[in-house]
Short mmCIF file of C-alpha atoms and ligand atoms in Angstrom, two decimals:
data_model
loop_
_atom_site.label_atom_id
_atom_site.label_comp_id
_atom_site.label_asym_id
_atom_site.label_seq_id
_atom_site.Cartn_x
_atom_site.Cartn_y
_atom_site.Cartn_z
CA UNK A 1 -9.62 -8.71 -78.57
CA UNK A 2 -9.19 -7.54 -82.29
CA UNK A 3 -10.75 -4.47 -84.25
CA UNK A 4 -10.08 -3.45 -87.47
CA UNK A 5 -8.51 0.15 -87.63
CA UNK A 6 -6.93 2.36 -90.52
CA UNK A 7 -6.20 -1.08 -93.05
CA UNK A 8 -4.93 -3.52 -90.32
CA UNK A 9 -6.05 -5.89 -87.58
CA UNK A 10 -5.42 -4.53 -84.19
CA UNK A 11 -5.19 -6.65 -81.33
CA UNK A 12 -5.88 -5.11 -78.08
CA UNK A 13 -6.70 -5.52 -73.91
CA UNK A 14 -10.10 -3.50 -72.68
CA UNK A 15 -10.90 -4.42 -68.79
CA UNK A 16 -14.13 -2.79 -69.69
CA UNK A 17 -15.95 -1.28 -66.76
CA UNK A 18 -16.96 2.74 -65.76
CA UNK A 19 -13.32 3.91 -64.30
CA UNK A 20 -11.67 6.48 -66.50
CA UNK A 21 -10.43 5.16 -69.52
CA UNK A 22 -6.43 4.71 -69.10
CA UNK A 23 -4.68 4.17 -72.95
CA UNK A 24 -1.19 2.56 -72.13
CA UNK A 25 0.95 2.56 -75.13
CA UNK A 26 4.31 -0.03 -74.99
CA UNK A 27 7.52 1.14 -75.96
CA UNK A 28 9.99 -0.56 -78.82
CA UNK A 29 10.80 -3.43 -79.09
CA UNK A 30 7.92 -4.65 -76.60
CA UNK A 31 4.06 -5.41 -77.25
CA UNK A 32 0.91 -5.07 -74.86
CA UNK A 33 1.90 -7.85 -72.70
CA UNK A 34 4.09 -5.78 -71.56
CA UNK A 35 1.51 -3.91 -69.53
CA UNK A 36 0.17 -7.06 -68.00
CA UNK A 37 0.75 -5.95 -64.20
CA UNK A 38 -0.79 -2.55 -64.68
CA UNK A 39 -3.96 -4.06 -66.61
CA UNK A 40 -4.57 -6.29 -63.31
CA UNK A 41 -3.86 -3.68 -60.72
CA UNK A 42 -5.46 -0.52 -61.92
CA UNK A 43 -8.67 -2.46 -63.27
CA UNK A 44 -10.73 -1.65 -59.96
CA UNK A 45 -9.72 2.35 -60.39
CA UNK A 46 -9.67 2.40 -64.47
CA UNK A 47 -11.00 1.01 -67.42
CA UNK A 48 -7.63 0.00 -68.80
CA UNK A 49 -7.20 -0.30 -72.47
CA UNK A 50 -3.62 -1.80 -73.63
CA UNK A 51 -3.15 -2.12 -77.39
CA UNK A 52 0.01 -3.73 -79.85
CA UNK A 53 0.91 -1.06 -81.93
CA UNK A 54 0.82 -1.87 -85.41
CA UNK A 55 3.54 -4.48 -86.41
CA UNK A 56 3.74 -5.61 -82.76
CA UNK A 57 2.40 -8.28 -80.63
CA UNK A 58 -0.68 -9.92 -82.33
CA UNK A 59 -1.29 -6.47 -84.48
CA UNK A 60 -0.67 -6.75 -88.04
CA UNK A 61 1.53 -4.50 -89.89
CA UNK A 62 -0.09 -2.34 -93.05
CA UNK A 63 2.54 -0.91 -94.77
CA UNK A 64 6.50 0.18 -95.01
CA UNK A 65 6.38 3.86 -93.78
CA UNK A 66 5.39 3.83 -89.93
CA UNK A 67 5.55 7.43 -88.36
CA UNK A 68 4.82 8.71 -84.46
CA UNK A 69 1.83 10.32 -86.20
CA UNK A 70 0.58 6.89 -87.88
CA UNK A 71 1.20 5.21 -84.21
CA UNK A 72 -1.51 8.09 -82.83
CA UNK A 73 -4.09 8.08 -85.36
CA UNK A 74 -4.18 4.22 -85.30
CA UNK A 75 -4.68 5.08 -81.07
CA UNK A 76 -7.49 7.27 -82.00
CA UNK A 77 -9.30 5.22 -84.47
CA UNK A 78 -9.50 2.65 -81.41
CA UNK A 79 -10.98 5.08 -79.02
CA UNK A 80 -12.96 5.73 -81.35
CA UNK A 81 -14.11 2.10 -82.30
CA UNK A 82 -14.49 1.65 -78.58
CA UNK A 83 -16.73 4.56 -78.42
CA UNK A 84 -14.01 6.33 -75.53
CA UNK A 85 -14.32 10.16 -75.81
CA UNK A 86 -11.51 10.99 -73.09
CA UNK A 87 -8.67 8.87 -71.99
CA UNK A 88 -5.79 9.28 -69.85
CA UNK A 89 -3.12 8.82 -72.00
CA UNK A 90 0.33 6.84 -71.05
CA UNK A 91 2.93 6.00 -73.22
CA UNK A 92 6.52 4.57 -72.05
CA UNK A 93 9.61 5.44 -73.64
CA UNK A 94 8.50 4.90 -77.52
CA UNK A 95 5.06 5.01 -75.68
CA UNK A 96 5.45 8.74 -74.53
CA UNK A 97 7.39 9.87 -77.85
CA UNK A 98 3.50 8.76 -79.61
CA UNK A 99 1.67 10.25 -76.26
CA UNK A 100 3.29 13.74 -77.09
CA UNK A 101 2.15 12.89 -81.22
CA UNK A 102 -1.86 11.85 -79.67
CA UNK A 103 -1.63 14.80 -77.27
CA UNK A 104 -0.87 17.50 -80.25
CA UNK A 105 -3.74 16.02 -82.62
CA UNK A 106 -6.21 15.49 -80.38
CA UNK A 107 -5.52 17.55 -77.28
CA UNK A 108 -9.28 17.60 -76.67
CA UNK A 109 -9.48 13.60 -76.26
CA UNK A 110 -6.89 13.34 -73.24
CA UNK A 111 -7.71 13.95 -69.53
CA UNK A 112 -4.07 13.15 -68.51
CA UNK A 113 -0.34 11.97 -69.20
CA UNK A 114 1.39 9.83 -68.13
CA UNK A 115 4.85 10.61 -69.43
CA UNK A 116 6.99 6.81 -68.68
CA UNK A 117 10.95 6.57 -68.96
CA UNK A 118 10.11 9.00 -72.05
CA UNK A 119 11.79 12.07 -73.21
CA UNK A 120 10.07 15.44 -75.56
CA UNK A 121 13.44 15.64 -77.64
CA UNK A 122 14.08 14.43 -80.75
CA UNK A 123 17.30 11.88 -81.66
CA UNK A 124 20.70 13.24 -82.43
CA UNK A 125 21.90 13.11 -85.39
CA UNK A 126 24.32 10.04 -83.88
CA UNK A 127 21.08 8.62 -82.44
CA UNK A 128 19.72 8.41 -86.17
CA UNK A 129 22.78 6.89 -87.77
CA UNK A 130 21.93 3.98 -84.52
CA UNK A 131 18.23 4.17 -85.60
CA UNK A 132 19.18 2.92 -89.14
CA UNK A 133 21.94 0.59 -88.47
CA UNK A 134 19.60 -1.13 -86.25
CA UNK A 135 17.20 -1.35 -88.78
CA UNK A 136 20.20 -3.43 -91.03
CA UNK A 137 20.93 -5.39 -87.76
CA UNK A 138 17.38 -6.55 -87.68
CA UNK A 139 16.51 -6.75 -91.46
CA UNK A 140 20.14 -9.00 -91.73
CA UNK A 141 20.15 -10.94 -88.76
CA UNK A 142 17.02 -10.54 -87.15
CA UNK A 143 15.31 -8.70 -84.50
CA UNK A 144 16.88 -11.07 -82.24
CA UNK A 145 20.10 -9.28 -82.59
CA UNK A 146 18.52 -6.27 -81.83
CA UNK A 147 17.16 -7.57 -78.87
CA UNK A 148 20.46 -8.64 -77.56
CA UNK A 149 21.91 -5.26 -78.00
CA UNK A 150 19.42 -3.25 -76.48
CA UNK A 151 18.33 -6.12 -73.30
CA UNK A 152 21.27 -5.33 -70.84
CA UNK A 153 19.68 -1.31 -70.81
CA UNK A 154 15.89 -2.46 -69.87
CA UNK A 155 16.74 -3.93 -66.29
CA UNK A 156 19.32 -3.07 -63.48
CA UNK A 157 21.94 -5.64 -63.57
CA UNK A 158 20.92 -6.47 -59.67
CA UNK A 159 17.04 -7.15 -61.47
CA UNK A 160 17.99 -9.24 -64.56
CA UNK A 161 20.50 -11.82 -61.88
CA UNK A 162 17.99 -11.75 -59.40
CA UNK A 163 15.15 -12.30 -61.49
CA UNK A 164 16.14 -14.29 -64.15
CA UNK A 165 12.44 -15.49 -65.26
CA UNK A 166 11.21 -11.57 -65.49
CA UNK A 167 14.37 -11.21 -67.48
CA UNK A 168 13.74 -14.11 -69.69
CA UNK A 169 10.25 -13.09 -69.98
CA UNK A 170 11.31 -9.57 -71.45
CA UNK A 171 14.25 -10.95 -73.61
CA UNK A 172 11.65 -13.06 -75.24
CA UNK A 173 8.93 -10.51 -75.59
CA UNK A 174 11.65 -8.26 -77.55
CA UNK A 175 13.04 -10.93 -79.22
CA UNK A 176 9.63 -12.06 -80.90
CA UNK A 177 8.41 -8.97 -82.31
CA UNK A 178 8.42 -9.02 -86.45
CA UNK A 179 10.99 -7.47 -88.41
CA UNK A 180 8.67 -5.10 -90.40
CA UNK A 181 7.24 -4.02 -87.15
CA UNK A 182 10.71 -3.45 -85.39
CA UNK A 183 12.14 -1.68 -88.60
CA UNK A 184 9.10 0.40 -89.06
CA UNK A 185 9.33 1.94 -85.51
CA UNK A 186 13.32 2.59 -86.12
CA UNK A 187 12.06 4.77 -88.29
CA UNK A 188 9.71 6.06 -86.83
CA UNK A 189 11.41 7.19 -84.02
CA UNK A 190 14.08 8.77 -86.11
CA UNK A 191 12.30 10.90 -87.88
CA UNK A 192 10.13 11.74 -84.87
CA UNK A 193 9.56 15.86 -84.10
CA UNK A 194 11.33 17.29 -81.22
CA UNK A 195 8.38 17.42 -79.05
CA UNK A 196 10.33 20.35 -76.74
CA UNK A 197 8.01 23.22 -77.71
CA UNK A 198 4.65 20.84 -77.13
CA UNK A 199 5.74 21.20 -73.28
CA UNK A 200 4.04 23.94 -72.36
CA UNK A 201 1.10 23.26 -74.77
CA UNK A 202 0.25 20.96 -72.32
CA UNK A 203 -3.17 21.84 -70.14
CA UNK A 204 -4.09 18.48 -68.60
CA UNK A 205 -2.84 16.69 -65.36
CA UNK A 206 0.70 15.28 -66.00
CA UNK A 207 3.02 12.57 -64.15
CA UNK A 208 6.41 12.26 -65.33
CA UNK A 209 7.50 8.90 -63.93
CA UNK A 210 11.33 6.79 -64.66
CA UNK A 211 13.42 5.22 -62.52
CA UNK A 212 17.02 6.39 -60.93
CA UNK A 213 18.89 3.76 -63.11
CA UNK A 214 17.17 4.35 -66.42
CA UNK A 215 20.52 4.79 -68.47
CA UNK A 216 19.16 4.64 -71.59
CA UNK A 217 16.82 7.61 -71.11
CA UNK A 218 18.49 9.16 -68.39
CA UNK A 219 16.21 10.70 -65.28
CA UNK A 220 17.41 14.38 -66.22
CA UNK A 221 15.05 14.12 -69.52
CA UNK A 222 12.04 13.62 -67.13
CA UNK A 223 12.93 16.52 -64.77
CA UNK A 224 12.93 18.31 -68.23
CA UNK A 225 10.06 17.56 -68.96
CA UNK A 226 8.88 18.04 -65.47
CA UNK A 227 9.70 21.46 -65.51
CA UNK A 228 8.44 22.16 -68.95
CA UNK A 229 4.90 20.95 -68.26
CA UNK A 230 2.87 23.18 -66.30
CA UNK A 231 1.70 21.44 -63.02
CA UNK A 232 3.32 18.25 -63.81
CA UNK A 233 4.84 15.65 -61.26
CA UNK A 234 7.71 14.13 -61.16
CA UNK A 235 8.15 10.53 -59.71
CA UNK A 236 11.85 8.62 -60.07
CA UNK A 237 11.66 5.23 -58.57
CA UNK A 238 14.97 4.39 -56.94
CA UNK A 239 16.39 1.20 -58.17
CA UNK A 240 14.32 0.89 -61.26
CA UNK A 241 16.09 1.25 -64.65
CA UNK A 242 14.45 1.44 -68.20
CA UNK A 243 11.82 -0.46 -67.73
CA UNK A 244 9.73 1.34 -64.45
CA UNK A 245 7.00 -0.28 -64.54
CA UNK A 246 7.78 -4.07 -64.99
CA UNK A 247 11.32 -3.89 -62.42
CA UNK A 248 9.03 -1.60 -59.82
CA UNK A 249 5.72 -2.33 -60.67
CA UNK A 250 4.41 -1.67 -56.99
CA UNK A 251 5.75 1.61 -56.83
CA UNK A 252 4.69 2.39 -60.39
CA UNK A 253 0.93 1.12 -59.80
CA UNK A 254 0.78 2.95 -56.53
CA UNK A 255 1.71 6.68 -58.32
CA UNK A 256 -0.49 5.56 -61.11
CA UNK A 257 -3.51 5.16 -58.90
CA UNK A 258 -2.81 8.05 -56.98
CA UNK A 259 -2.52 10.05 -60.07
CA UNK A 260 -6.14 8.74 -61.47
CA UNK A 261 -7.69 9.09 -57.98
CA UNK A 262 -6.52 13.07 -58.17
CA UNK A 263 -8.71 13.43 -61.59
CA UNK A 264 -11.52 12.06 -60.42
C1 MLT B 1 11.87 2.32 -76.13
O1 MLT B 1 12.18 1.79 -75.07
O2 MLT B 1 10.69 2.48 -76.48
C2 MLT B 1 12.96 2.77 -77.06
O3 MLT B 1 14.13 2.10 -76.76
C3 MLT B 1 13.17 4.24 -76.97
C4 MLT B 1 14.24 4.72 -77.88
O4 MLT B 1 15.00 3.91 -78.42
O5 MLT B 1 14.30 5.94 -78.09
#
């Protein structure tokens, strides 16, 4: 499905239905296929809503300067255009940095987090200088290259030999994004706020979920941000690394529904 939202086409997944609304939001460099297990498992227990974030997937960009705030008020202006007043909210990794940016704007629209492979800080001044030079990588030789880079932290080694068609499925959904979309979020994420002191701003049911081998945001940033959240959960799925929810999706579903069952 597409809308029309804040000066571009967004292209987005709605199981329709009367279960709580559940906004999943994909990290970088993915798009909302990336969701496609969760959309058909939780669609009996939510009304699942998966969008491509502006510049991804079949969403097209609208101009050069993306930020985490632009990422959230293009979320809301979909609620909105699908008439959704509360939502649980779940972001992974990229996903979570723009769940903390929804959360602070529009506390009063989210029932829940769902806090994926994420982290609140912001990047390091080292973690910057990576931001841009991976914007050079992909505006020079394509987002391909950035893909290549980044693919070997997404999935435990034992996953990607094991599994060599979900591997090949993810190297090609990261490969395939555009390169205004890809640089756009590099910035994005650089310039991103630490999101540290939203912690314990946070009032609504929370689950912190990543998995033991995640080494690219390591598990210690989710008992962070366990502890920093009042009443949140904390779920680490052994043998699951970056990607939680795609390498463990049973586990992952299973705490999902669990977690939407508990609001009702
Ligand atoms: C993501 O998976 O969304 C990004 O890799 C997160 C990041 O680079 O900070």
């Amino acid at each position: 499905m597409k809308i029309k939202v804040r000066g571009f086409e967004m292209a987005y997944d709605d199981t329709g239905g009367n279960g709580i609304p559940l906004l999943l939001i994909h990290g970088f460099p993915l798009d909302r296929t990336y969701w496609a297990t969760q959309v058909k498992a939780l669609v009996d227990v939510a009304r699942v809503i998966a969008p491509d974030l502006r510049g991804f997937g079949e969403s097209t960009m609208s101009g050069d300067a993306v930020s985490i705030d632009t990422y959230a008020d293009d979320l809301r202006a979909l609620l909105d255009g699908l008439g959704i007043k509360h939502a649980v909210v779940a972001g992974l990794s990229m996903g979570g940095y723009i769940a903390f940016a929804f959360y602070r704007k529009n506390p009063e629209r989210v029932r829940g987090l769902i806090l994926a492979n994420t982290k609140a800080g912001a990047d390091s001044s080292e973690g910057k200088k990576g931001r841009d030079d991976n914007a050079m990588l992909a505006r020079e030789k394509g987002v391909a290259a950035v893909a290549e880079k980044m693919f070997p932290k997404m999935l435990t080694p034992k996953t990607a030999t094991e599994q060599p068609d979900l591997a090949a499925n993810i190297n090609a959904m990261m490969t395939r994004q555009s390169v205004a979309g890809v640089v756009g979020a590099l910035g994005a994420m650089r310039d991103r706020p630490d999101s540290t002191p939203t912690l314990a701003e946070i009032s609504v049911p929370t689950l912190v979920i990543t998995g033991s081998e995640d080494n690219l945001i390591p598990p210690k940033e989710s008992e962070l941000m366990r502890d920093g959240i009042r009443g949140a959960r904390l779920v680490v799925i052994p043998g699951a690394a970056h990607l939680s929810n795609i390498e463990r999706a049973v586990e992952f579903n299973q705490e999902v529904r669990e977690f939407l069952k508990s609001m009702k």
